[in-house]
XYZ file of C-alpha atoms in Angstrom:
777
model
C -67.250 25.825 -96.184
C -69.235 23.963 -93.578
C -72.829 24.274 -93.077
C -72.807 25.794 -89.297
C -76.481 27.188 -88.412
C -75.765 28.106 -84.644
C -73.094 30.971 -83.489
C -70.700 29.780 -80.741
C -72.963 31.294 -78.136
C -75.744 29.252 -79.435
C -73.015 25.891 -79.271
C -72.314 26.455 -75.407
C -75.650 27.342 -74.207
C -76.990 24.008 -76.036
C -73.911 21.483 -74.980
C -74.694 22.488 -71.569
C -78.422 20.716 -72.295
C -78.002 16.844 -70.872
C -79.042 14.374 -73.449
C -81.300 11.986 -71.869
C -83.920 14.375 -70.694
C -87.520 14.614 -70.982
C -86.851 17.671 -73.550
C -86.157 17.098 -76.946
C -82.207 16.985 -77.443
C -80.591 20.140 -79.883
C -77.492 18.394 -80.021
C -77.133 15.128 -81.871
C -74.602 13.659 -80.200
C -72.620 10.260 -79.444
C -71.568 11.711 -76.372
C -73.274 10.435 -73.226
C -73.192 10.399 -69.702
C -72.880 7.113 -67.177
C -71.705 5.802 -64.174
C -68.776 3.608 -64.311
C -67.078 2.254 -61.009
C -68.741 4.632 -59.027
C -67.608 7.600 -61.267
C -69.793 9.715 -63.673
C -68.130 9.361 -67.035
C -68.427 10.251 -70.759
C -69.339 7.337 -72.827
C -68.953 6.918 -76.611
C -69.851 4.650 -79.403
C -67.526 1.863 -81.187
C -66.955 1.540 -84.347
C -67.430 -1.935 -85.185
C -68.228 -1.469 -89.390
C -64.997 -1.221 -91.095
C -64.444 1.976 -92.521
C -63.719 2.136 -95.898
C -62.092 5.037 -97.289
C -59.344 5.537 -99.648
C -56.491 4.960 -97.231
C -58.078 1.620 -96.252
C -58.588 0.240 -99.560
C -54.974 0.943 -100.500
C -53.683 -0.097 -96.987
C -54.850 -3.342 -98.110
C -54.200 -4.121 -101.600
C -50.485 -3.531 -100.718
C -50.808 -6.477 -98.357
C -49.411 -9.493 -99.762
C -50.072 -13.328 -99.162
C -47.360 -13.117 -96.267
C -49.134 -10.345 -94.435
C -52.540 -11.950 -94.397
C -51.281 -14.993 -93.350
C -49.377 -13.509 -90.558
C -52.775 -11.522 -89.038
C -54.580 -14.184 -89.295
C -52.127 -16.644 -87.727
C -51.686 -13.645 -85.015
C -55.337 -14.093 -84.007
C -54.801 -17.632 -83.317
C -51.609 -16.741 -81.675
C -53.439 -13.881 -79.497
C -56.429 -16.406 -78.737
C -53.653 -19.043 -77.410
C -51.657 -16.372 -75.092
C -55.393 -14.889 -73.696
C -56.331 -18.373 -72.710
C -52.880 -19.422 -70.553
C -52.893 -15.838 -69.075
C -56.117 -16.153 -68.076
C -55.869 -19.670 -66.853
C -52.857 -18.510 -65.053
C -54.901 -15.612 -63.173
C -57.898 -18.029 -62.897
C -55.476 -20.630 -60.807
C -54.073 -17.997 -58.878
C -56.751 -16.301 -57.838
C -58.525 -19.365 -56.252
C -55.329 -20.386 -54.855
C -54.904 -17.167 -53.119
C -58.423 -16.831 -51.626
C -58.554 -20.598 -50.563
C -54.875 -19.841 -48.921
C -56.216 -16.458 -47.285
C -59.309 -17.435 -46.195
C -57.659 -20.791 -44.875
C -55.438 -18.922 -42.978
C -58.356 -16.857 -41.431
C -60.711 -19.882 -40.793
C -57.768 -21.990 -39.413
C -56.902 -19.534 -36.648
C -60.378 -18.724 -35.857
C -60.929 -22.428 -35.487
C -57.953 -22.761 -32.886
C -59.079 -20.112 -30.506
C -62.619 -21.906 -30.930
C -61.457 -24.916 -29.752
C -59.155 -23.567 -26.923
C -62.424 -21.719 -25.841
C -61.469 -18.518 -26.479
C -64.627 -16.917 -28.086
C -63.771 -13.330 -27.574
C -60.474 -13.424 -29.110
C -61.605 -15.860 -32.293
C -64.487 -13.431 -32.943
C -61.867 -10.468 -33.154
C -59.657 -12.216 -35.185
C -62.551 -12.961 -37.573
C -63.841 -9.792 -37.615
C -60.527 -7.792 -37.953
C -59.432 -9.967 -40.482
C -62.088 -9.305 -42.523
C -62.257 -5.955 -42.438
C -58.835 -5.125 -43.293
C -59.483 -7.338 -46.090
C -62.554 -5.380 -47.178
C -60.950 -1.856 -46.565
C -58.000 -2.980 -48.654
C -59.979 -3.777 -51.711
C -62.433 -1.050 -51.049
C -59.123 1.498 -51.040
C -57.673 0.466 -53.949
C -60.392 0.360 -55.921
C -61.392 4.152 -55.106
C -58.140 5.387 -55.115
C -56.578 3.387 -58.407
C -58.807 2.352 -60.734
C -62.209 3.221 -59.640
C -63.649 1.043 -62.949
C -62.922 -2.189 -61.317
C -65.967 -1.941 -58.914
C -68.319 -4.607 -59.279
C -68.270 -7.679 -61.605
C -67.746 -5.920 -64.540
C -69.922 -7.744 -66.786
C -72.153 -4.992 -67.717
C -69.385 -3.255 -68.944
C -68.043 -5.553 -70.716
C -71.188 -6.306 -72.502
C -72.464 -3.260 -73.156
C -69.084 -2.593 -74.850
C -69.758 -5.704 -77.220
C -72.553 -3.955 -77.887
C -70.818 -0.858 -78.963
C -70.396 1.329 -76.319
C -66.868 2.646 -75.242
C -67.240 3.362 -71.284
C -63.595 4.648 -70.671
C -60.792 3.397 -68.366
C -62.068 -0.830 -68.692
C -59.924 -2.328 -69.904
C -56.669 -0.328 -68.395
C -53.459 -2.064 -67.110
C -54.603 -0.306 -63.737
C -58.234 -1.629 -63.815
C -56.195 -5.976 -65.001
C -54.131 -5.658 -61.834
C -56.842 -4.077 -59.322
C -59.508 -6.162 -60.328
C -57.164 -9.389 -59.552
C -55.945 -8.451 -56.150
C -59.459 -6.517 -55.100
C -61.572 -9.823 -56.078
C -59.249 -11.557 -54.128
C -59.199 -9.776 -50.938
C -62.712 -9.639 -51.124
C -63.876 -12.966 -51.243
C -61.271 -13.746 -48.893
C -62.869 -11.053 -46.391
C -66.046 -13.341 -46.112
C -68.166 -11.006 -48.022
C -71.038 -13.127 -49.527
C -69.825 -12.056 -53.224
C -68.193 -14.029 -56.008
C -64.897 -14.277 -58.460
C -66.686 -15.087 -61.367
C -67.840 -11.557 -62.692
C -64.401 -10.571 -61.734
C -62.856 -12.951 -64.054
C -64.699 -12.323 -66.906
C -63.739 -8.806 -66.566
C -60.188 -9.848 -65.811
C -60.138 -11.885 -69.132
C -62.023 -8.862 -71.121
C -58.730 -6.792 -70.131
C -55.999 -9.205 -70.963
C -57.493 -9.947 -74.261
C -58.140 -6.210 -74.984
C -54.781 -5.005 -73.747
C -53.017 -8.124 -76.354
C -55.355 -6.595 -78.558
C -54.286 -3.286 -78.812
C -50.253 -4.001 -78.112
C -50.061 -3.757 -74.484
C -50.318 0.043 -73.144
C -48.530 3.039 -73.797
C -48.523 4.912 -70.906
C -47.177 2.168 -68.680
C -44.514 1.750 -71.918
C -45.624 -2.296 -71.865
C -45.956 -2.100 -75.914
C -44.916 -4.804 -78.337
C -45.618 -3.393 -81.521
C -45.230 -7.149 -83.172
C -48.742 -7.730 -81.444
C -50.332 -4.278 -83.096
C -51.917 -6.156 -85.849
C -55.426 -5.194 -85.087
C -56.070 -1.882 -85.909
C -60.070 -1.846 -86.010
C -62.234 -2.507 -82.538
C -64.295 -5.009 -84.861
C -61.019 -7.424 -84.254
C -60.575 -5.665 -80.756
C -64.308 -7.026 -80.208
C -63.788 -10.476 -81.008
C -60.849 -11.095 -78.832
C -62.577 -9.678 -76.081
C -65.399 -12.069 -76.639
C -62.561 -14.753 -76.263
C -61.516 -13.175 -73.143
C -65.100 -13.129 -71.934
C -65.498 -17.057 -72.117
C -61.640 -17.493 -71.089
C -63.182 -15.743 -67.877
C -65.815 -18.013 -67.075
C -63.823 -20.954 -68.467
C -61.153 -20.114 -65.633
C -63.749 -19.092 -63.376
C -65.842 -22.821 -62.869
C -63.351 -25.385 -65.335
C -66.564 -24.949 -67.393
C -64.905 -24.611 -71.173
C -67.968 -25.406 -73.255
C -70.230 -23.403 -70.758
C -67.513 -20.364 -71.255
C -68.256 -20.461 -74.832
C -72.157 -20.488 -74.763
C -71.977 -18.228 -71.973
C -70.054 -15.338 -74.127
C -72.455 -16.277 -77.172
C -75.578 -16.048 -75.388
C -75.044 -13.687 -72.604
C -71.878 -11.354 -73.727
C -71.638 -11.068 -77.358
C -74.278 -8.875 -79.865
C -72.643 -10.429 -82.824
C -71.214 -14.040 -83.289
C -70.102 -15.521 -86.376
C -69.025 -19.653 -86.944
C -64.742 -18.123 -86.925
C -65.536 -16.444 -83.792
C -66.966 -19.904 -82.075
C -64.134 -21.868 -83.475
C -61.476 -19.485 -81.905
C -63.109 -19.204 -78.528
C -63.499 -22.861 -78.396
C -59.586 -23.190 -78.643
C -59.446 -20.270 -76.326
C -61.169 -22.404 -73.350
C -59.622 -25.468 -74.553
C -56.284 -23.521 -73.565
C -57.830 -22.839 -70.479
C -59.337 -26.209 -69.315
C -55.890 -27.731 -69.721
C -53.844 -25.241 -68.280
C -55.929 -25.648 -65.261
C -55.803 -29.115 -65.262
C -52.195 -29.395 -65.371
C -51.925 -26.981 -62.521
C -54.549 -29.218 -60.527
C -51.741 -32.073 -60.692
C -49.317 -29.729 -59.110
C -51.730 -29.193 -56.635
C -52.651 -32.378 -55.797
C -49.222 -33.199 -55.219
C -49.313 -30.803 -52.024
C -47.749 -27.925 -53.445
C -50.604 -25.689 -53.205
C -50.741 -24.795 -49.504
C -53.636 -25.098 -47.121
C -56.311 -26.444 -49.639
C -54.518 -28.593 -51.791
C -57.057 -28.310 -54.817
C -56.492 -24.636 -55.219
C -60.292 -23.933 -54.555
C -60.932 -25.149 -58.682
C -64.759 -25.437 -58.655
C -65.273 -28.883 -59.886
C -67.930 -30.239 -57.202
C -67.821 -33.852 -59.020
C -71.444 -34.322 -56.910
C -73.017 -37.028 -59.020
C -70.765 -39.349 -60.808
C -73.304 -42.211 -59.763
C -76.181 -42.961 -61.838
C -79.430 -41.053 -60.440
C -82.793 -42.648 -60.611
C -85.768 -40.363 -60.870
C -89.391 -40.929 -62.383
C -92.289 -38.970 -63.250
C -93.604 -38.465 -59.661
C -90.622 -35.992 -59.090
C -91.308 -33.317 -61.509
C -94.487 -31.611 -60.041
C -92.418 -31.094 -56.889
C -89.342 -29.856 -59.345
C -91.530 -27.941 -61.363
C -92.764 -25.597 -58.005
C -89.119 -25.604 -57.690
C -88.745 -23.838 -60.726
C -91.837 -21.101 -60.231
C -90.725 -20.278 -56.845
C -87.263 -19.799 -58.521
C -88.235 -17.541 -60.988
C -90.093 -15.425 -58.375
C -87.010 -15.174 -56.139
C -84.703 -14.538 -58.849
C -87.114 -11.461 -60.006
C -87.027 -10.335 -56.240
C -83.138 -10.897 -56.115
C -82.872 -8.646 -59.690
C -85.487 -5.473 -58.084
C -83.662 -5.451 -54.737
C -80.436 -5.497 -56.289
C -81.591 -2.776 -58.629
C -82.537 -0.867 -55.519
C -79.729 -1.437 -53.663
C -77.318 -0.305 -56.274
C -79.371 3.135 -56.931
C -79.564 3.644 -53.271
C -75.681 3.169 -53.125
C -74.791 5.536 -56.178
C -76.407 8.245 -54.082
C -74.088 7.508 -51.246
C -71.524 7.414 -53.497
C -71.549 10.608 -54.991
C -71.139 12.144 -51.695
C -67.394 11.205 -51.799
C -65.095 8.448 -51.667
C -65.167 8.374 -47.507
C -68.628 7.213 -48.057
C -67.595 4.894 -50.391
C -65.282 3.549 -47.886
C -67.373 3.951 -44.701
C -70.185 1.978 -46.528
C -68.137 -0.707 -47.408
C -66.466 -1.183 -44.035
C -70.471 -1.495 -42.805
C -70.961 -3.746 -44.824
C -67.806 -6.108 -43.746
C -69.058 -5.091 -40.129
C -72.691 -6.614 -40.217
C -71.283 -9.422 -42.267
C -68.994 -10.722 -39.834
C -70.828 -10.134 -36.860
C -74.172 -12.228 -38.531
C -71.632 -15.134 -39.719
C -69.834 -15.253 -36.601
C -73.141 -14.723 -34.304
C -75.902 -16.877 -36.251
C -74.392 -20.299 -35.376
C -74.791 -19.897 -32.012
C -78.326 -20.355 -32.595
C -78.176 -23.434 -34.538
C -77.962 -26.969 -32.231
C -75.676 -29.390 -32.363
C -76.073 -32.204 -33.929
C -74.000 -35.621 -32.777
C -71.559 -36.892 -35.800
C -73.060 -39.670 -37.903
C -71.445 -43.298 -37.356
C -71.228 -43.588 -41.528
C -69.912 -39.741 -42.126
C -68.512 -39.442 -45.437
C -65.458 -37.400 -43.886
C -64.069 -37.058 -40.205
C -66.109 -35.366 -37.814
C -65.873 -32.802 -36.690
C -63.509 -31.412 -39.133
C -61.115 -29.537 -37.845
C -58.426 -27.124 -39.409
C -59.869 -28.031 -42.901
C -62.980 -27.630 -44.909
C -65.700 -29.880 -44.225
C -69.225 -30.796 -43.811
C -68.983 -31.132 -39.997
C -67.664 -27.996 -38.417
C -67.484 -27.934 -34.393
C -67.785 -24.198 -33.471
C -68.993 -24.258 -29.994
C -69.807 -27.641 -29.881
C -68.801 -30.369 -27.718
C -66.732 -33.073 -28.422
C -68.314 -35.870 -31.141
C -70.576 -33.100 -31.953
C -70.954 -30.690 -34.919
C -72.775 -27.652 -35.864
C -74.384 -27.661 -39.391
C -74.788 -24.061 -39.795
C -71.572 -23.505 -39.218
C -70.389 -25.879 -41.654
C -71.556 -23.559 -43.967
C -70.831 -19.991 -42.979
C -66.868 -21.098 -42.102
C -65.959 -22.186 -45.221
C -65.539 -20.182 -48.566
C -68.189 -20.218 -50.646
C -66.623 -22.766 -52.695
C -66.826 -25.350 -49.926
C -70.304 -24.018 -49.029
C -71.316 -25.001 -52.603
C -70.039 -27.643 -52.606
C -71.368 -28.860 -49.126
C -74.515 -28.290 -50.538
C -74.266 -30.024 -53.642
C -72.784 -32.533 -51.306
C -74.213 -36.698 -52.133
C -75.392 -38.721 -48.894
C -75.410 -35.700 -46.877
C -79.431 -35.839 -46.690
C -79.488 -36.034 -42.797
C -76.348 -33.650 -41.999
C -78.442 -30.153 -42.078
C -81.543 -28.964 -40.223
C -84.112 -27.030 -42.133
C -83.850 -24.150 -39.664
C -80.395 -23.829 -40.260
C -80.603 -24.130 -44.526
C -83.442 -21.088 -43.999
C -81.059 -19.208 -41.669
C -78.227 -19.699 -44.220
C -80.472 -18.772 -47.299
C -82.322 -15.432 -45.608
C -78.654 -14.542 -44.498
C -76.803 -15.308 -48.116
C -80.112 -13.631 -49.932
C -79.811 -10.395 -48.052
C -76.037 -9.965 -47.291
C -75.474 -10.906 -51.328
C -77.805 -8.223 -52.450
C -76.527 -5.401 -50.145
C -72.643 -6.781 -50.743
C -72.881 -6.140 -54.230
C -72.828 -2.274 -54.948
C -69.516 -1.742 -52.713
C -66.430 -0.114 -54.060
C -64.559 -3.421 -54.686
C -64.512 -5.962 -57.246
C -66.821 -8.490 -56.211
C -69.388 -10.573 -58.267
C -73.382 -12.165 -58.539
C -72.363 -15.092 -59.526
C -71.209 -17.436 -57.056
C -73.396 -15.838 -54.454
C -76.556 -16.584 -56.850
C -75.198 -20.136 -56.483
C -74.938 -20.467 -52.840
C -78.500 -19.025 -52.304
C -79.909 -20.693 -54.711
C -78.537 -24.640 -53.728
C -79.343 -23.659 -49.780
C -83.057 -22.579 -51.480
C -82.840 -26.690 -53.448
C -81.720 -28.105 -50.121
C -85.213 -26.673 -48.222
C -87.275 -27.796 -50.566
C -85.335 -31.134 -50.511
C -86.208 -31.173 -46.558
C -89.671 -30.550 -46.903
C -90.087 -33.212 -49.969
C -88.514 -35.670 -47.723
C -89.162 -39.180 -48.131
C -91.671 -38.584 -51.048
C -89.256 -37.733 -53.840
C -86.702 -39.930 -54.832
C -84.391 -36.894 -55.400
C -81.376 -36.494 -52.621
C -81.192 -33.248 -51.361
C -78.049 -32.338 -52.781
C -79.755 -32.554 -55.984
C -82.312 -30.161 -55.291
C -79.647 -27.946 -53.784
C -78.013 -28.040 -57.752
C -82.025 -27.824 -59.016
C -82.565 -24.855 -56.570
C -79.061 -23.038 -57.904
C -80.315 -23.589 -61.292
C -83.671 -22.246 -60.755
C -82.166 -18.917 -59.017
C -79.589 -18.713 -61.641
C -82.331 -18.879 -64.297
C -85.011 -16.311 -62.574
C -82.109 -13.549 -62.378
C -80.023 -14.215 -65.132
C -82.035 -15.209 -67.713
C -79.808 -17.523 -69.892
C -80.640 -20.779 -70.316
C -78.299 -22.568 -72.695
C -75.243 -21.370 -70.805
C -76.390 -21.958 -67.184
C -77.297 -25.596 -68.197
C -74.179 -26.441 -69.951
C -71.851 -24.715 -66.996
C -74.319 -26.919 -64.101
C -73.050 -29.851 -65.814
C -69.230 -29.313 -66.558
C -69.668 -28.179 -62.286
C -71.780 -31.622 -61.238
C -69.979 -33.731 -64.010
C -72.699 -35.779 -64.561
C -75.567 -35.541 -67.650
C -77.951 -37.479 -66.187
C -79.498 -34.405 -64.768
C -80.137 -32.662 -68.038
C -83.389 -32.655 -68.032
C -84.221 -31.611 -64.992
C -81.791 -28.782 -65.150
C -83.159 -27.959 -68.998
C -87.084 -27.770 -67.373
C -86.050 -25.797 -64.637
C -83.689 -23.013 -66.386
C -87.120 -22.607 -68.839
C -89.563 -22.483 -66.444
C -88.057 -19.905 -64.103
C -86.823 -17.785 -66.710
C -89.863 -17.410 -68.551
C -91.670 -16.626 -64.866
C -88.942 -14.182 -64.167
C -89.366 -12.439 -67.239
C -93.039 -11.947 -66.361
C -91.484 -8.815 -63.618
C -88.445 -7.698 -65.008
C -85.228 -8.111 -66.868
C -81.842 -9.703 -65.948
C -79.355 -8.374 -63.651
C -77.104 -7.431 -65.887
C -79.118 -5.320 -67.998
C -80.641 -3.785 -64.831
C -77.178 -2.368 -63.735
C -76.493 -1.555 -67.299
C -79.767 0.763 -66.839
C -78.741 1.842 -63.733
C -75.112 2.684 -65.070
C -76.688 4.624 -68.105
C -75.350 2.740 -70.510
C -76.811 2.737 -73.246
C -77.231 -1.164 -74.461
C -79.232 -1.611 -77.680
C -81.560 -4.038 -77.287
C -81.977 -6.927 -79.986
C -86.243 -6.386 -80.418
C -87.649 -2.865 -81.201
C -89.932 -1.569 -79.023
C -93.839 -1.487 -80.328
C -94.209 2.214 -80.755
C -90.621 2.366 -82.470
C -93.046 1.174 -85.741
C -95.147 3.962 -85.457
C -92.397 6.625 -85.880
C -89.936 6.948 -88.570
C -86.248 8.370 -88.603
C -87.027 11.628 -89.408
C -88.838 11.651 -86.634
C -86.239 11.175 -84.368
C -83.219 12.505 -86.008
C -82.170 15.589 -84.634
C -79.573 18.961 -85.382
C -78.039 20.840 -86.254
C -76.112 19.366 -88.678
C -72.736 19.381 -89.234
C -70.904 19.421 -92.982
C -67.912 19.480 -94.357
C -66.706 20.140 -98.168
C -64.631 17.955 -99.821
C -62.111 20.064 -99.834
C -62.030 22.404 -96.298
C -60.455 24.993 -95.244
C -58.457 24.496 -91.960
C -60.357 27.347 -89.828
C -63.780 25.452 -90.449
C -62.692 22.263 -89.051
C -60.549 23.719 -86.182
C -63.882 25.720 -85.405
C -66.355 22.730 -85.748
C -64.142 20.851 -83.509
C -63.475 23.245 -80.689
C -67.176 23.513 -80.616
C -68.762 20.068 -81.038
C -68.500 16.850 -79.765
C -69.798 14.926 -83.017
C -67.326 12.166 -83.743
C -68.545 11.536 -87.373
C -69.435 14.488 -90.005
C -71.023 14.264 -93.649
C -68.942 15.520 -96.478
C -70.401 16.669 -99.447
C -68.806 17.733 -102.754
C -70.869 20.547 -105.086
C -70.343 19.585 -108.869
C -70.431 22.374 -111.177
C -73.326 21.334 -113.161
C -75.769 20.416 -110.060
C -78.120 22.664 -108.377
C -77.640 20.811 -104.847
C -74.967 19.313 -103.255
C -73.747 15.760 -103.207
C -72.848 13.662 -100.564
C -70.061 11.823 -100.828
C -69.102 10.141 -97.725
C -68.553 10.503 -93.988
C -65.660 11.378 -91.798
C -64.754 10.654 -88.446
C -63.497 12.928 -85.756
C -60.407 11.344 -85.264
C -59.272 10.895 -88.976
C -59.564 15.013 -88.858
C -57.172 15.135 -85.948
C -54.481 13.078 -87.236
C -54.773 15.481 -90.640
C -54.612 18.404 -88.168
C -51.814 16.655 -86.223
C -49.599 16.033 -89.163
C -50.814 19.252 -91.481
C -51.423 17.732 -94.145
C -52.599 21.086 -95.589
C -52.808 22.009 -99.097
C -52.064 25.918 -99.958
C -55.297 26.237 -102.428
C -58.687 24.435 -102.902
C -57.577 21.869 -104.973
C -57.530 17.977 -105.419
C -54.623 16.547 -105.049
C -53.056 13.155 -106.489
C -54.437 10.645 -103.785
C -51.322 8.402 -104.292
C -49.242 11.017 -103.437
C -51.502 12.163 -99.921
C -51.388 8.923 -98.647
C -47.816 8.201 -99.147
C -47.750 10.561 -96.174
C -48.953 8.520 -93.986
C -49.005 4.728 -92.714
C -51.921 2.320 -90.851
C -50.390 3.025 -87.552
C -51.574 6.651 -87.695
C -55.244 5.973 -88.171
C -55.445 3.307 -86.205
C -57.690 3.178 -83.053
C -55.684 4.228 -80.386
C -56.352 3.585 -76.540
C -58.161 5.959 -74.768
C -54.996 7.851 -73.172
C -53.430 7.940 -76.633
C -55.988 9.879 -78.283
C -55.640 13.043 -80.053
C -57.350 15.867 -78.802
C -58.129 19.404 -80.296
C -57.317 21.203 -77.280
C -53.465 19.943 -78.066
C -53.155 21.270 -81.465
C -51.769 24.554 -82.711
C -51.911 25.964 -85.612
C -50.598 29.583 -87.121
C -52.799 31.935 -88.829
C -51.570 31.168 -91.868
C -51.990 27.374 -91.170
C -55.443 27.953 -90.440
C -56.415 30.117 -93.960
C -54.724 27.158 -95.664
C -56.973 23.680 -97.104
C -57.605 19.913 -96.450
C -58.606 17.556 -99.192
C -60.798 15.206 -97.458
C -61.537 12.916 -99.864
C -58.806 9.991 -99.563
C -59.825 9.767 -95.536
C -63.689 10.033 -95.906
C -65.755 6.692 -96.078
C -67.511 7.170 -99.654
C -70.072 3.891 -99.246
C -71.033 4.656 -95.850
C -74.778 3.219 -94.360
C -77.766 5.211 -95.463
C -81.604 5.273 -94.732
C -84.381 7.490 -96.446
C -86.122 9.689 -93.730
C -89.384 7.975 -94.096
C -87.970 4.688 -92.995
C -89.279 3.070 -90.050
C -87.329 3.417 -86.498
C -87.763 -0.173 -85.621
C -86.036 -1.340 -89.018
C -83.217 1.352 -88.973
C -82.833 -0.059 -85.042
C -82.355 -3.549 -86.498
C -80.335 -2.226 -89.041
C -78.141 -0.546 -86.565
C -77.380 -2.824 -84.277
C -77.002 -5.902 -86.662
C -74.278 -4.275 -88.269
C -72.897 -2.586 -85.865
C -72.670 1.167 -86.483
C -71.941 4.225 -85.137
C -73.288 6.174 -87.610
C -76.476 5.888 -89.724
C -76.830 8.594 -92.791
C -80.534 10.118 -93.142
C -80.879 10.762 -96.880
C -84.051 12.623 -97.886
C -87.088 11.010 -99.646
C -87.235 14.130 -102.107
C -83.534 15.842 -103.106
C -83.703 19.271 -101.598
C -80.839 22.023 -100.309
C -78.556 19.658 -98.677
C -77.912 16.027 -99.462
C -77.977 14.683 -95.763
C -81.595 15.192 -93.074
C -78.949 13.913 -89.800
C -77.588 11.412 -88.759
C -78.356 8.666 -86.438
C -76.244 7.638 -83.440
C -76.862 5.166 -80.535
C -78.639 7.587 -78.798
C -81.537 8.735 -80.879
C -82.881 4.840 -80.380
C -82.969 5.184 -76.053
C -86.300 5.538 -75.103
C -85.711 8.398 -72.757
C -84.841 10.217 -75.792
C -87.825 9.049 -78.167
C -90.295 9.394 -75.318
C -88.789 12.785 -74.515
C -89.342 13.789 -77.621
C -92.925 12.320 -78.257
C -94.443 12.424 -74.620
C -97.928 11.548 -76.603
C -96.485 7.459 -77.079
C -96.051 7.459 -72.982
C -99.952 8.127 -72.617
C -100.502 5.642 -75.615
C -98.437 2.396 -74.056
C -100.014 3.245 -70.686
C -103.121 2.786 -71.864
C -102.304 -0.541 -73.630
C -101.087 -1.867 -69.937
C -104.075 -1.109 -68.414
C -106.038 -3.086 -70.749
C -104.127 -6.053 -71.027
C -104.077 -5.759 -66.963
C -108.051 -5.090 -67.288
C -108.347 -8.246 -69.453
C -106.430 -9.853 -67.254
C -108.490 -9.283 -64.183
C -111.442 -9.923 -66.513
C -109.816 -13.770 -67.082
C -109.277 -14.529 -63.519
C -112.253 -13.666 -61.954
C -113.847 -15.843 -64.600
C -111.399 -18.733 -63.385
């Protein structure tokens, strides 16, 4: 019978304890609670390691050459489908934003030309509020997990965290529609982050063969029965999202590699590159259609391709010091941006806990403030006469452009309105533009920079699909323009180039990636001559910002409670062994177990993995046979694969009763629950032979192994359970099971408070040492 150390009452008492608390955890469970889409949701880990039980081996051996070839071809076919679908979504997304926002700006501009300023404000205000409210309502009521950019949730999933509802059909459609309306509402938000989440949703749905809940299933797609294959597809979908947002196929692959994925291999690199190449080719074809004038108000469909510096650029060694200073300050601004974003998100979580009405009121409040600022601030900017050598018609009326008339007299333009009364994409294009060193005043750039900085921070936490990527580019570009104006004629670099470098510095300081951002910016500006300066700016800004805090997506993950495993182990982990953190009680099953015992354990615990032991006749202690998953036990109970007596059945006969689909990874809405299984008293007294369904070769570590070493093994292999065996054989063959929860700092420091004190002492030592060095200098 199973090794049960607690009674039913004890189980119920202990299961109420929070997992990440200051007290030592009694129950060792992978289930945790996190804030996903402004909702508190239970989360579990994923099985990225193949579960090699006898059934899996038999299924794999039964595959012929044709089936294996079909399996490989399906991977490439799905990558092609992901690229086509994400490319289409990206094109429609940009097209819808440009036309929705374009209609709003055209009507408002026409009212301004007729000097009907109050009516223009009412139209601008009402359209922005309506679009924001619509995006918030559909997100709050239909798919709360679609809120935010989604990059943090996808990154956590690729690390092994299964947050429920992030890849459903509802989430996908609300992400697309909500992102279009939120970006069109003039909020300082972006669509690049939501595009990454959209790409991941498309890949996840294709990987599991559609959605059974909505009757959208395709049996011929259901080839991928484990988390590892689906993880690879989601990585390709994430890369396709960035490629569709910026028309940056290589940058998309590198972003998925550097920022998103926790595991990578060469075969995956090829498929991700193929996916983004498909996106790029599809978008190129769609742009050709738009250039013929079939895409509404804005002929290019809003696809970002600034192409600002196709001409030769000359810079010298004397230009490096101001660029270096720009990078240092950009790193400081990036860390400040992350700090403020983290604080605002935590404040918003408190507001969101009060209910949906509070979420909607918060979104409306941000929209009202944004509309008032965007319409009111240009009145404080001075009007400037149109330049004689203007790069485009001045003033620009009824279209996007650099020279917006706003309230100015004929043949004059308002530089601040030229940035505000455009979509974010067009604002970036104006800031990056060539031969416009005299078009924008320093005061206008300062107002625009400050407005974008604070509005982007306070807009990112509302209950709507909004991203951070584009707002950071806009804010950084305006900061770079300010530096260019201050440097003036003392540099060979144009103000537009300073805007590019400013955007790079703020991106590096906030997101902390280097290679992928460098390539994305190069693909945006279409000029390799910028490479040395952009590399230097990204390296410096990232290094400076790393002193103060983590990147913005890691801070969001931590604020939401997603248990992300870092690539490195904390120093205090080397002071502990796995035996110091593993907790109990441990639930075990015999190789042939009574149905009643299995039902009792599944009903009274939330564990997802259970050691299986055998008791040989000539051995004094039981022997570890392997580990079995909760989902597999539920499948056996549902299929009623019972034995009347505790005898070992022929494994071949047992396996013939099941198909591979019975044990395939199911979607969140298809999983079997213990409450759904009803058995008679006679069935409860029968037995199940667990041997054919148990992974007989699980990863194990000795209880004396350092926790840091175990973390590296756990993360690099992509495990969900890591068995801890005793150094000296004793009564039981297993000491406990390490899960993701056991490696979390909150759990470790809660069990061993002395580590907090020792870490604080080390921080005080280094602080004193630095102060002495600085005082000596």
